[in-house]
Short mmCIF file of C-alpha atoms and ligand atoms in Angstrom, two decimals:
data_model
loop_
_atom_site.label_atom_id
_atom_site.label_comp_id
_atom_site.label_asym_id
_atom_site.label_seq_id
_atom_site.Cartn_x
_atom_site.Cartn_y
_atom_site.Cartn_z
CA MET W 1 16.48 15.59 -5.76
CA ILE W 2 16.86 12.60 -3.78
CA PRO W 3 14.10 13.39 -1.62
CA ARG W 4 14.42 12.87 2.14
CA PRO W 5 12.73 9.37 3.07
CA HIS W 6 9.49 9.65 4.41
CA SER W 7 10.12 7.94 7.82
CA VAL W 8 13.86 8.09 9.44
CA ARG W 9 14.21 6.82 12.78
CA PRO W 10 17.74 7.19 13.67
CA GLU W 11 19.82 5.56 16.50
CA GLN W 12 23.52 5.62 18.03
CA GLY W 13 26.47 4.17 16.39
CA HIS W 14 27.40 2.97 12.89
CA LEU W 15 27.60 -0.74 11.31
CA SER W 16 29.86 -1.79 8.97
CA ILE W 17 28.11 -3.17 6.30
CA GLY W 18 31.82 -4.26 4.62
CA ASP W 19 32.19 -6.77 7.57
CA SER W 20 28.60 -8.31 7.77
CA GLY W 21 27.16 -7.49 4.39
CA LEU W 22 23.75 -6.53 3.45
CA ARG W 23 20.70 -8.81 3.33
CA VAL W 24 18.60 -7.79 0.62
CA ARG W 25 14.89 -9.45 -0.41
CA GLU W 26 11.99 -8.37 -2.12
CA ASP W 27 8.96 -8.07 0.10
CA ALA W 28 5.38 -8.00 -1.63
CA ALA W 29 4.06 -6.27 1.54
CA LEU W 30 5.75 -2.72 0.75
CA PRO W 31 4.53 -0.71 -2.12
CA ARG W 32 5.86 -1.02 -5.42
CA GLU W 33 8.48 1.15 -5.64
CA GLY W 34 8.68 1.27 -1.90
CA TYR W 35 11.58 0.16 0.71
CA VAL W 36 12.79 -0.40 4.06
CA LEU W 37 16.40 -0.11 5.04
CA ASP W 38 17.54 -1.26 8.42
CA THR W 39 20.93 -0.95 10.22
CA THR W 40 20.04 -1.22 13.76
CA GLY W 41 20.54 -4.99 13.95
CA GLU W 42 23.22 -7.43 13.90
CA VAL W 43 23.25 -7.20 9.83
CA ALA W 44 21.80 -4.64 7.51
CA GLU W 45 18.66 -5.35 5.73
CA LEU W 46 17.07 -4.21 2.65
CA ARG W 47 13.66 -4.95 1.58
CA GLY W 48 12.10 -3.50 -1.64
CA GLY W 49 8.51 -3.99 -3.19
CA SER W 50 9.84 -4.88 -6.29
CA ALA W 51 13.64 -5.05 -7.71
CA ALA W 52 12.71 -1.29 -8.38
CA GLY W 53 12.12 -0.76 -4.73
CA LEU W 54 15.33 -2.43 -3.78
CA HIS W 55 16.99 -0.08 -6.45
CA TYR W 56 15.74 3.23 -4.89
CA GLY W 57 16.99 1.54 -0.90
CA ARG W 58 20.41 1.00 -2.56
CA GLN W 59 20.35 4.81 -3.46
CA THR W 60 19.65 5.69 0.21
CA LEU W 61 22.32 3.42 1.13
CA ASP W 62 25.02 4.96 -1.12
CA ARG W 63 23.71 8.35 0.01
CA LEU W 64 24.39 6.95 3.92
CA THR W 65 27.89 6.09 3.05
CA THR W 66 28.79 8.87 1.00
CA PRO W 67 27.50 12.07 3.44
CA GLY W 68 28.37 15.20 1.77
CA SER W 69 30.88 13.82 -0.73
CA PRO W 70 30.55 14.79 -4.38
CA LEU W 71 30.89 10.91 -5.79
CA LEU W 72 29.02 9.68 -8.67
CA PRO W 73 25.70 7.60 -8.12
CA GLY W 74 26.79 3.96 -6.95
CA GLU W 75 30.56 5.09 -5.87
CA ARG W 76 31.15 4.53 -1.79
CA VAL W 77 33.57 6.10 0.34
CA SER W 78 33.01 3.97 3.49
CA SER W 79 31.39 0.82 4.52
CA LEU W 80 30.18 2.42 7.24
CA VAL W 81 26.59 2.99 7.91
CA PRO W 82 24.66 4.96 10.73
CA ARG W 83 22.54 3.20 12.37
CA VAL W 84 18.75 3.89 11.27
CA ARG W 85 15.59 2.28 10.33
CA ILE W 86 14.05 4.03 7.15
CA GLU W 87 11.11 3.48 5.51
CA ASP W 88 10.03 5.07 2.13
CA ALA W 89 8.41 5.13 -1.11
CA PRO W 90 7.03 7.73 -3.62
CA ARG W 91 3.87 9.73 -3.52
CA PHE W 92 2.99 9.36 -7.42
CA GLY W 93 3.77 6.33 -9.58
CA TRP W 94 4.20 8.34 -12.40
CA ARG W 95 7.20 10.63 -12.16
CA GLY W 96 7.66 11.96 -15.44
CA VAL W 97 9.79 14.01 -17.81
CA LEU W 98 8.97 14.98 -21.54
CA LEU W 99 11.91 15.16 -23.62
CA ASP W 100 11.38 16.65 -26.87
CA VAL W 101 13.66 15.10 -29.51
CA ALA W 102 11.84 16.58 -32.68
CA ARG W 103 12.37 19.90 -32.39
CA HIS W 104 16.40 19.17 -31.51
CA PHE W 105 17.53 15.42 -32.31
CA MET W 106 19.44 14.43 -29.49
CA PRO W 107 21.61 11.54 -29.89
CA VAL W 108 21.50 8.10 -28.14
CA PRO W 109 24.34 9.06 -25.77
CA ASP W 110 22.98 12.28 -24.66
CA VAL W 111 19.57 10.47 -24.10
CA LEU W 112 21.13 7.92 -22.03
CA LYS W 113 22.89 10.48 -19.82
CA PHE W 114 19.63 12.19 -19.84
CA VAL W 115 18.08 8.47 -18.36
CA ASP W 116 20.90 8.72 -15.72
CA LEU W 117 19.89 11.81 -14.72
CA LEU W 118 16.48 11.01 -14.39
CA ALA W 119 17.08 7.58 -12.44
CA PHE W 120 19.24 9.56 -10.13
CA HIS W 121 16.33 12.00 -9.52
CA ARG W 122 14.35 9.00 -8.68
CA LEU W 123 12.00 9.80 -11.90
CA ASN W 124 10.27 6.94 -13.41
CA VAL W 125 8.99 7.95 -16.94
CA LEU W 126 10.81 9.06 -19.96
CA HIS W 127 8.10 10.45 -22.29
CA LEU W 128 9.86 10.98 -25.55
CA HIS W 129 8.02 13.19 -28.18
CA LEU W 130 9.55 11.59 -31.08
CA THR W 131 7.56 13.38 -33.90
CA ASP W 132 6.44 16.71 -34.41
CA ASP W 133 6.27 19.47 -37.53
CA GLN W 134 10.25 20.41 -37.48
CA GLY W 135 11.32 16.35 -37.56
CA TRP W 136 10.23 12.99 -37.76
CA ARG W 137 12.52 10.92 -35.31
CA LEU W 138 12.19 7.27 -35.71
CA GLU W 139 12.27 4.70 -38.24
CA VAL W 140 9.05 2.97 -39.51
CA PRO W 141 8.95 -0.25 -41.52
CA GLY W 142 8.09 0.41 -44.89
CA TRP W 143 7.75 4.09 -44.82
CA PRO W 144 11.79 4.83 -45.30
CA ARG W 145 10.96 8.77 -46.58
CA LEU W 146 9.78 9.39 -43.08
CA THR W 147 13.56 9.41 -42.15
CA SER W 148 15.13 9.90 -45.27
CA ILE W 149 12.87 13.44 -45.81
CA GLY W 150 10.97 13.61 -42.72
CA ALA W 151 14.44 14.02 -40.01
CA TRP W 152 15.98 16.64 -41.80
CA ARG W 153 15.24 20.34 -42.01
CA ASP W 154 16.93 22.93 -43.98
CA GLU W 155 17.48 25.46 -41.20
CA SER W 156 16.09 26.01 -37.97
CA MET W 157 14.68 29.40 -36.19
CA LEU W 158 16.98 30.83 -33.70
CA GLY W 159 15.30 32.52 -31.02
CA ALA W 160 11.14 33.10 -30.41
CA ARG W 161 9.29 32.93 -33.41
CA VAL W 162 8.65 37.02 -33.26
CA HIS W 163 11.86 37.63 -34.23
CA GLU W 164 11.97 35.80 -37.79
CA ARG W 165 15.83 34.89 -37.32
CA TYR W 166 16.94 31.90 -39.07
CA ASP W 167 20.51 29.78 -38.18
CA GLY W 168 21.10 29.07 -42.04
CA ARG W 169 22.13 25.45 -40.81
CA PRO W 170 20.68 22.00 -41.80
CA HIS W 171 19.73 20.14 -38.91
CA GLY W 172 18.30 16.62 -38.56
CA GLY W 173 18.93 12.81 -37.23
CA PHE W 174 16.89 10.01 -36.20
CA TYR W 175 16.66 6.70 -34.09
CA THR W 176 16.86 3.53 -35.87
CA THR W 177 15.03 0.71 -34.19
CA ASP W 178 17.79 -0.76 -32.67
CA ASP W 179 18.72 2.81 -30.92
CA LEU W 180 15.07 3.03 -29.39
CA ARG W 181 15.73 -0.84 -28.35
CA ARG W 182 18.75 0.19 -26.52
CA ILE W 183 17.53 3.27 -25.05
CA VAL W 184 14.23 1.37 -23.87
CA ALA W 185 16.43 -1.60 -22.12
CA TYR W 186 19.05 1.03 -20.68
CA ALA W 187 16.23 3.21 -18.91
CA ALA W 188 14.52 -0.27 -18.01
CA GLU W 189 17.25 -1.31 -16.12
CA ARG W 190 16.97 2.04 -14.53
CA HIS W 191 13.62 1.40 -13.33
CA ILE W 192 12.41 4.14 -15.89
CA THR W 193 9.66 3.49 -18.79
CA VAL W 194 10.05 5.06 -21.79
CA VAL W 195 6.91 6.22 -23.20
CA PRO W 196 6.97 7.15 -26.94
CA GLU W 197 4.58 9.93 -28.21
CA VAL W 198 3.75 10.19 -32.21
CA ASP W 199 1.79 13.34 -32.26
CA MET W 200 -0.95 13.13 -34.69
CA PRO W 201 -3.32 14.28 -36.54
CA GLY W 202 -1.58 17.79 -36.30
CA HIS W 203 2.30 18.56 -35.31
CA MET W 204 2.48 16.15 -38.93
CA GLN W 205 4.31 18.51 -41.51
CA ALA W 206 7.42 16.46 -41.57
CA ALA W 207 5.50 13.39 -42.10
CA ILE W 208 3.60 15.02 -44.88
CA ALA W 209 6.57 16.42 -46.44
CA ALA W 210 8.14 12.82 -46.70
CA TYR W 211 4.42 11.39 -48.02
CA PRO W 212 2.32 14.32 -49.32
CA GLU W 213 -0.29 12.18 -49.94
CA LEU W 214 -1.03 12.03 -46.21
CA GLY W 215 -1.93 15.56 -46.15
CA ASN W 216 -4.57 18.11 -47.56
CA GLY W 217 -2.37 19.29 -50.69
CA PHE W 218 0.70 20.71 -48.82
CA ARG W 219 3.68 20.11 -51.22
CA GLY W 220 6.65 21.40 -49.33
CA GLY W 221 9.57 20.67 -46.73
CA VAL W 222 10.14 20.05 -43.17
CA ARG W 223 8.82 23.00 -41.20
CA THR W 224 11.75 25.55 -40.30
CA ALA W 225 10.04 27.90 -37.88
CA TRP W 226 8.64 27.05 -34.53
CA GLY W 227 5.14 27.04 -33.85
CA ILE W 228 1.86 25.09 -35.27
CA SER W 229 1.78 24.02 -38.97
CA THR W 230 -1.47 23.73 -40.14
CA HIS W 231 -0.69 20.93 -42.53
CA VAL W 232 -2.30 18.17 -40.68
CA LEU W 233 -2.92 14.31 -41.80
CA ASN W 234 -6.10 14.08 -43.76
CA LEU W 235 -8.23 11.63 -42.19
CA GLU W 236 -8.86 9.29 -45.47
CA PRO W 237 -8.73 5.34 -44.66
CA ALA W 238 -5.27 5.08 -46.09
CA THR W 239 -3.92 7.49 -43.63
CA LEU W 240 -5.66 5.99 -40.72
CA ASP W 241 -3.84 2.87 -42.08
CA PHE W 242 -0.65 4.96 -41.55
CA CYS W 243 -1.24 5.77 -38.32
CA ARG W 244 -1.91 2.37 -37.25
CA GLN W 245 1.25 0.86 -38.94
CA VAL W 246 3.44 3.65 -36.95
CA LEU W 247 1.61 2.56 -33.72
CA ASP W 248 2.05 -1.01 -34.24
CA HIS W 249 5.45 -0.66 -34.85
CA VAL W 250 5.82 1.59 -31.57
CA CYS W 251 4.13 -1.05 -29.68
CA ASP W 252 6.81 -3.51 -31.11
CA VAL W 253 9.56 -1.14 -29.94
CA PHE W 254 8.10 0.22 -26.69
CA ASP W 255 6.93 -1.83 -23.77
CA SER W 256 5.31 1.21 -22.26
CA PRO W 257 1.63 0.21 -21.13
CA VAL W 258 0.31 3.65 -22.41
CA ILE W 259 1.16 4.70 -25.83
CA GLY W 260 1.34 8.89 -26.55
CA ILE W 261 -0.64 9.97 -29.82
CA GLY W 262 -0.41 13.48 -28.73
CA GLY W 263 -3.58 15.04 -30.18
CA ASP W 264 -2.69 18.55 -29.15
CA GLU W 265 -2.74 21.76 -30.82
CA CYS W 266 -4.56 20.51 -34.30
CA PRO W 267 -5.60 23.15 -36.60
CA ALA W 268 -9.01 22.22 -38.38
CA ASP W 269 -8.49 24.69 -41.30
CA GLU W 270 -7.67 21.94 -43.96
CA TRP W 271 -10.50 19.54 -42.73
CA PRO W 272 -14.25 20.28 -44.44
CA GLY W 273 -15.64 18.48 -41.57
CA GLY W 274 -14.36 20.67 -38.76
CA ARG W 275 -13.05 19.48 -35.35
CA GLU W 276 -15.36 16.62 -34.99
CA LEU W 277 -13.18 14.38 -37.08
CA GLN W 278 -10.37 14.63 -34.59
CA VAL W 279 -12.73 12.99 -31.63
CA ALA W 280 -13.20 9.98 -34.39
CA PHE W 281 -9.65 9.38 -35.05
CA THR W 282 -8.90 9.71 -31.36
CA ALA W 283 -11.55 6.92 -30.52
CA GLU W 284 -10.20 4.77 -33.69
CA MET W 285 -6.42 4.85 -32.30
CA ALA W 286 -7.79 4.14 -28.88
CA ALA W 287 -9.47 1.09 -30.31
CA HIS W 288 -6.29 0.25 -32.10
CA LEU W 289 -4.23 0.78 -29.29
CA ASP W 290 -6.60 -1.47 -27.43
CA ARG W 291 -6.10 -4.33 -29.91
CA ARG W 292 -2.65 -4.20 -28.64
CA GLY W 293 -3.18 -4.29 -25.13
CA ARG W 294 -2.28 -0.51 -24.46
CA ARG W 295 -3.78 2.77 -23.67
CA LEU W 296 -3.88 5.81 -25.14
CA TYR W 297 -1.92 8.54 -23.53
CA GLY W 298 -2.99 12.15 -25.18
CA TRP W 299 -2.69 16.06 -24.47
CA ASP W 300 -5.84 17.60 -22.87
CA GLU W 301 -7.21 18.73 -26.03
CA ILE W 302 -8.50 14.94 -26.63
CA LEU W 303 -11.48 15.84 -23.73
CA ALA W 304 -12.83 18.33 -26.26
CA GLY W 305 -15.85 16.39 -27.75
CA GLY W 306 -15.02 13.51 -25.14
CA ALA W 307 -12.09 11.45 -24.77
CA PRO W 308 -11.99 7.44 -25.30
CA PRO W 309 -12.68 5.46 -22.19
CA GLY W 310 -9.63 4.63 -20.58
CA ALA W 311 -7.54 7.23 -22.38
CA VAL W 312 -4.69 8.93 -19.99
CA VAL W 313 -4.94 12.39 -20.14
CA ALA W 314 -1.58 14.74 -20.14
CA ALA W 315 -3.22 17.92 -19.01
CA TRP W 316 -1.18 20.98 -19.77
CA ARG W 317 -2.83 23.55 -20.59
CA GLY W 318 -2.55 25.38 -17.12
CA GLU W 319 -4.13 23.80 -14.37
CA GLU W 320 -8.05 23.59 -15.18
CA PRO W 321 -7.92 20.51 -17.87
CA ALA W 322 -6.41 18.41 -14.92
CA GLU W 323 -9.76 18.88 -12.97
CA VAL W 324 -11.82 18.45 -16.50
CA ALA W 325 -10.24 15.22 -16.90
CA ILE W 326 -10.69 14.12 -13.22
CA ARG W 327 -14.41 15.08 -13.76
CA ALA W 328 -14.79 12.77 -16.60
CA GLY W 329 -13.15 9.81 -14.83
CA HIS W 330 -9.62 9.84 -16.53
CA GLN W 331 -6.59 9.22 -14.86
CA VAL W 332 -4.45 12.09 -15.65
CA VAL W 333 -0.99 13.43 -15.55
CA CYS W 334 -0.63 16.92 -14.50
CA CYS W 335 1.77 18.91 -16.38
CA PRO W 336 0.60 22.24 -16.24
CA ASP W 337 2.60 24.95 -18.20
CA VAL W 338 2.73 27.53 -16.18
CA ARG W 339 3.90 25.34 -13.20
CA LEU W 340 6.27 22.62 -14.94
CA TYR W 341 7.41 23.79 -18.36
CA LEU W 342 11.17 23.91 -17.93
CA ASP W 343 11.33 25.59 -21.49
CA TYR W 344 9.85 28.54 -20.07
CA ARG W 345 12.50 31.20 -18.30
CA GLN W 346 13.95 30.64 -14.76
CA SER W 347 14.57 34.24 -13.78
CA ASP W 348 14.24 37.84 -14.82
CA ASP W 349 17.87 38.07 -15.04
CA PRO W 350 18.63 39.29 -19.04
CA GLY W 351 21.50 36.97 -19.18
CA GLU W 352 18.73 33.96 -19.48
CA PRO W 353 19.60 32.32 -22.59
CA THR W 354 16.07 32.74 -24.88
CA PRO W 355 13.63 33.58 -22.12
CA VAL W 356 10.28 32.52 -22.98
CA GLY W 357 7.16 31.57 -21.68
CA THR W 358 6.09 32.67 -18.00
CA LEU W 359 8.47 33.18 -15.15
CA LEU W 360 9.02 29.71 -13.50
CA THR W 361 11.56 29.79 -10.94
CA LEU W 362 13.20 26.70 -8.67
CA GLU W 363 10.83 27.85 -5.85
CA ASP W 364 7.81 27.73 -8.30
CA VAL W 365 8.32 24.22 -9.16
CA TYR W 366 9.22 23.02 -5.68
CA ARG W 367 5.71 24.54 -4.52
CA TYR W 368 3.63 22.92 -7.37
CA GLU W 369 0.88 20.47 -5.90
CA PRO W 370 -1.27 18.37 -7.99
CA PRO W 371 -4.88 18.22 -7.58
CA ASP W 372 -6.19 15.78 -4.75
CA SER W 373 -7.51 12.87 -6.62
CA PRO W 374 -7.06 9.01 -6.70
CA LEU W 375 -7.05 9.85 -10.74
CA VAL W 376 -3.80 11.72 -10.35
CA LEU W 377 -1.20 9.18 -11.65
CA GLY W 378 1.47 11.71 -11.01
CA ALA W 379 3.07 14.78 -12.75
CA GLN W 380 5.57 15.38 -15.47
CA ALA W 381 8.00 18.18 -16.26
CA ASN W 382 8.40 19.22 -19.57
CA LEU W 383 11.28 20.27 -21.93
CA TRP W 384 10.41 21.31 -25.16
CA THR W 385 13.71 21.91 -27.27
CA GLU W 386 12.80 24.82 -30.04
CA HIS W 387 15.52 26.56 -28.05
CA MET W 388 17.85 23.89 -26.67
CA GLU W 389 19.92 22.65 -29.34
CA SER W 390 22.01 20.20 -27.39
CA LEU W 391 22.16 18.43 -24.02
CA ARG W 392 24.11 21.24 -22.19
CA ARG W 393 21.04 23.65 -23.02
CA VAL W 394 18.70 21.09 -21.79
CA GLU W 395 20.70 20.39 -18.73
CA TYR W 396 20.59 24.39 -17.95
CA MET W 397 16.85 24.35 -18.42
CA ALA W 398 16.14 21.19 -16.47
CA PHE W 399 18.56 21.82 -13.51
CA PRO W 400 18.00 22.33 -10.75
CA ARG W 401 14.32 22.81 -11.43
CA LEU W 402 14.08 18.94 -11.92
CA CYS W 403 15.91 18.55 -8.51
CA ALA W 404 12.73 20.52 -6.98
CA PHE W 405 10.31 18.54 -9.26
CA ALA W 406 11.64 15.12 -7.80
CA GLU W 407 10.76 16.16 -4.41
CA VAL W 408 7.38 17.24 -5.27
CA VAL W 409 6.46 13.81 -6.76
CA TRP W 410 8.43 11.47 -4.72
CA GLY W 411 8.29 13.42 -1.15
CA PRO W 412 5.49 14.56 1.06
CA LYS W 413 2.68 16.79 0.08
CA GLU W 414 3.97 19.27 3.13
CA ARG W 415 7.25 20.07 2.13
CA ASP W 416 9.90 22.48 3.39
CA LEU W 417 11.21 24.82 1.04
CA ALA W 418 14.14 26.25 3.24
CA ASP W 419 15.13 22.46 4.14
CA PHE W 420 15.38 21.60 0.53
CA LEU W 421 17.76 25.21 -0.51
CA ALA W 422 19.82 23.85 2.35
CA ARG W 423 20.53 20.28 0.98
CA LEU W 424 20.66 21.77 -2.60
CA PRO W 425 24.31 22.77 -2.89
CA GLU W 426 25.51 19.41 -1.76
CA HIS W 427 23.43 17.78 -4.42
CA LEU W 428 24.64 20.19 -7.02
CA SER W 429 28.20 19.37 -6.14
CA ARG W 430 27.22 15.75 -6.98
CA LEU W 431 25.95 16.83 -10.42
CA ASP W 432 29.10 18.97 -10.90
CA ALA W 433 30.75 15.45 -10.44
CA MET W 434 28.39 13.98 -13.04
CA GLY W 435 29.22 16.85 -15.44
CA VAL W 436 25.81 18.40 -15.69
CA ASN W 437 25.51 22.10 -17.01
CA TYR W 438 22.90 23.10 -14.30
CA ARG W 439 22.06 26.59 -14.13
CA PRO W 440 24.01 28.05 -11.12
CA LEU W 441 22.05 29.27 -8.16
CA SER W 442 23.47 32.40 -8.37
CA GLY W 443 22.24 33.05 -12.02
CA PRO W 444 23.24 32.81 -15.80
CA ARG W 445 27.11 32.77 -16.48
CA PRO W 446 27.82 35.22 -19.24
CA ALA W 447 28.58 32.44 -21.66
CA ASP W 448 24.99 31.07 -21.14
CA ALA W 449 23.45 34.03 -22.74
CA ARG W 450 22.06 34.02 -26.29
CA PRO W 451 22.04 37.54 -27.64
CA ASP W 452 21.86 35.51 -31.25
CA ALA W 453 18.28 33.67 -30.40
CA PRO W 454 16.31 36.26 -28.58
CA GLY W 455 13.28 35.47 -26.65
CA ASN W 456 9.96 36.42 -25.96
CA PRO W 457 9.21 36.69 -22.32
CA ARG W 458 5.34 36.63 -21.27
CA THR W 459 3.32 37.77 -18.04
CA LEU W 460 1.51 35.28 -16.10
CA GLU W 461 -1.37 37.53 -16.55
CA ASP W 462 -1.18 37.27 -20.37
CA ARG W 463 -0.81 33.77 -20.38
CA LEU W 464 -3.70 32.68 -17.96
CA ALA W 465 -5.92 35.01 -20.27
CA GLU W 466 -4.82 33.31 -23.21
CA LEU W 467 -5.35 29.47 -21.89
CA HIS W 468 -8.68 30.47 -20.41
CA GLU W 469 -9.52 31.12 -24.62
CA MET W 470 -7.76 28.00 -25.46
CA THR W 471 -9.21 25.57 -22.91
CA ALA W 472 -12.92 27.35 -23.65
CA ASP W 473 -14.07 24.06 -25.30
CA LEU W 474 -13.33 22.15 -22.42
CA ARG W 475 -16.39 24.04 -20.34
CA GLY W 476 -19.75 23.54 -20.84
CA PRO W 477 -22.24 26.72 -22.32
CA GLY W 478 -23.27 27.63 -19.01
CA GLU W 479 -19.53 27.00 -17.30
CA SER W 480 -17.42 30.14 -17.00
CA GLY W 481 -14.46 28.08 -15.37
CA PRO W 482 -12.57 28.98 -11.98
CA ARG W 483 -11.50 32.44 -13.57
CA GLY W 484 -14.89 33.45 -13.69
C1 ACM D 1 1.87 20.78 -26.04
O1 ACM D 1 2.67 21.97 -24.98
N1 ACM D 1 1.54 21.41 -27.38
C2 ACM D 1 1.35 19.94 -25.43
#
């Protein structure tokens, strides 16, 4: 939630900031997102390492003036502030959340509300997963069929794949360039960077449905089943040109220093040359982004065969790929699925909606700790939305686990779970005031259940064994990895 500041030195009494005001200034000696709030003198003083630091300092000040109150962010009940000197700064510079708007499209107002919720929790990266087999969600000049065809599917799976159920209802939507610029600007005002991802060369069936010449003979529609399509891009010169045009447009719209190209889960079945083709493809995209002054951001599959120098790796297949990325000298964002995938079920209660993945409780998220290395930029919680067709469902899966995650990435390494759980109810009352459909601490309500969309829960043991297989190509021939 709003983590406790790193250093708090209280004194006796209160200061009225209504009468004396608040002196605010930037101070380059502080960490960029850090701040010092001092109400012990005649006049309250707030210094921040940048506009972002001042923003976080103001959040803390709001909190001091509304103790215990379920008021909205920025609202104050009183101008009286306890006398205190607070020094604070986040531990990690990448405090991210992935929102998958490809599996289920989220309208702009929903994305903006989600941005507000990230800002409220001092999270500073929104990774937008914009394209996948099941839908293409951004306009690209010169490629109108990406959105007229690629943004729509005939129906969606209901529940986990094993059940092979469908809802019989069309689904779709896409963001215009103006929509995306609005999201980027709105997020920037809240000190959040939007990191776009266009997943390539796999997870591309929606684009190939729109432009079959990008594929390898597939003639069909946008994928309606969950899971991974074997229909991937061909890697011919014209297709590479398409990818460069898409990335050029993405660079025009998004100011993020890193640009996501995905690179995960790309079956090589349709390629004559096999997997090595992907290594060359990723290197070419990295070179193109470099010409645009950006760095490539890709899933840990790009480590196989060697990721391009300077690439930032999103390490997701368990906890081992982060270590591999660090050993290879790459900056890394840690998002191990078994620790930080918020589409995984929150409890074993039979009333949880569409329970999938391994069990990942609030306490599990709170206890997550990224590896200790200067190459770790931070961590990211991922919200894949196969089973979340609305922002209400996203909120249910995200909160309160994101409250715990916020403390992992901002707060100290040594954390106190009991203290967190004691502070949580007051924070949840604020989420109530903001209309957030968080999962109650007591468990799912009857109406949260989705008997129409059954899940497929997994055991951790089973998933760890699968991850070990999946990441075999990251280990050298003689290495068995940490699992022996
Ligand atoms: C992923 O979960 N396929 C990155």
